[in-house]
Amino acid sequence: MPTLSEVVKRDHARITDAYHVLVETKPEERNADEFVWALARYLIVENLALIPALEYHISGGSERQRRLSDDYNSINAKLRHMAKYDPSEESFESALKAIWVDLEPHIREETDGDLDELERKMEPEDSRKLGQKYETLRDMLQRPYGAFGVPNAEIMDDVLGTTKEQLMERMGNGI
């Protein structure tokens, strides 16, 4: 069973790869679904699994939790904004790069600091349990979506607009 850090780093890699594919693809051939959905799932699951662990296990964790919450709000708003544009539009590319301005340092800070510190403070078994929780939550967000497994705009807006408390209620606090 992977640790929490391992599953979060896998998501970081998945999102980074999807971003670079999107940037490197000709505008008229772009399909943003993989990037948008991977990032949306990550934001939600991070908010439910990683942020509480950081707050609980790391001194100064509540300050880091506040900064991560600010990151979440900014990236989420930019993602919702970008989703309004067709990938072939110039505005789409500007919105995509605006997301990366926030997302890249967020990923770097977690990967190079938060996750290592968290692993040092946690028991390995606790980290594996949280890694399982993270994967379970992420998997729950992969299933019930539109044609060809791609969420439509209404579903995406609903998911991105759902508060942490609403998600925890829908998914059950015991996961």
XYZ file of N, CA and C in Angstrom, residues 47 51 61 63 71 74 86 89 105 116 120 122 128 143 157 165:
48
model
N -7.910 18.696 -0.450
C -8.644 19.437 0.576
C -9.232 18.506 1.636
N -4.654 18.164 3.385
C -4.624 19.374 4.209
C -4.902 19.071 5.681
N 1.118 23.855 11.067
C 0.259 23.260 10.051
C -0.981 24.068 9.762
N -1.146 27.304 9.676
C -0.720 28.361 8.748
C -0.569 27.783 7.342
N -4.475 28.694 -1.984
C -4.092 28.105 -3.275
C -5.291 27.431 -3.924
N -7.785 29.965 -5.318
C -7.268 30.640 -6.508
C -7.238 29.703 -7.718
N -13.223 27.486 -25.213
C -12.869 26.374 -26.088
C -11.346 26.293 -26.115
N -9.288 28.556 -28.408
C -9.300 30.003 -28.245
C -8.035 30.508 -27.560
N 4.253 26.411 -8.305
C 4.886 26.567 -6.989
C 4.165 25.780 -5.892
N 7.597 15.543 2.612
C 8.718 14.931 3.343
C 8.585 15.151 4.843
N 7.974 12.309 7.902
C 8.842 12.206 9.088
C 8.030 12.231 10.381
N 4.755 11.274 10.731
C 3.721 10.245 10.809
C 4.326 8.850 10.939
N 0.192 5.139 5.196
C -0.423 4.222 4.230
C -1.954 4.282 4.309
N -15.846 8.121 -11.151
C -16.829 7.202 -11.698
C -18.041 7.802 -12.412
N -19.067 22.102 -12.929
C -19.395 23.258 -12.091
C -19.925 22.814 -10.732
N -17.333 20.824 3.311
C -18.305 20.247 4.233
C -19.340 19.420 3.483
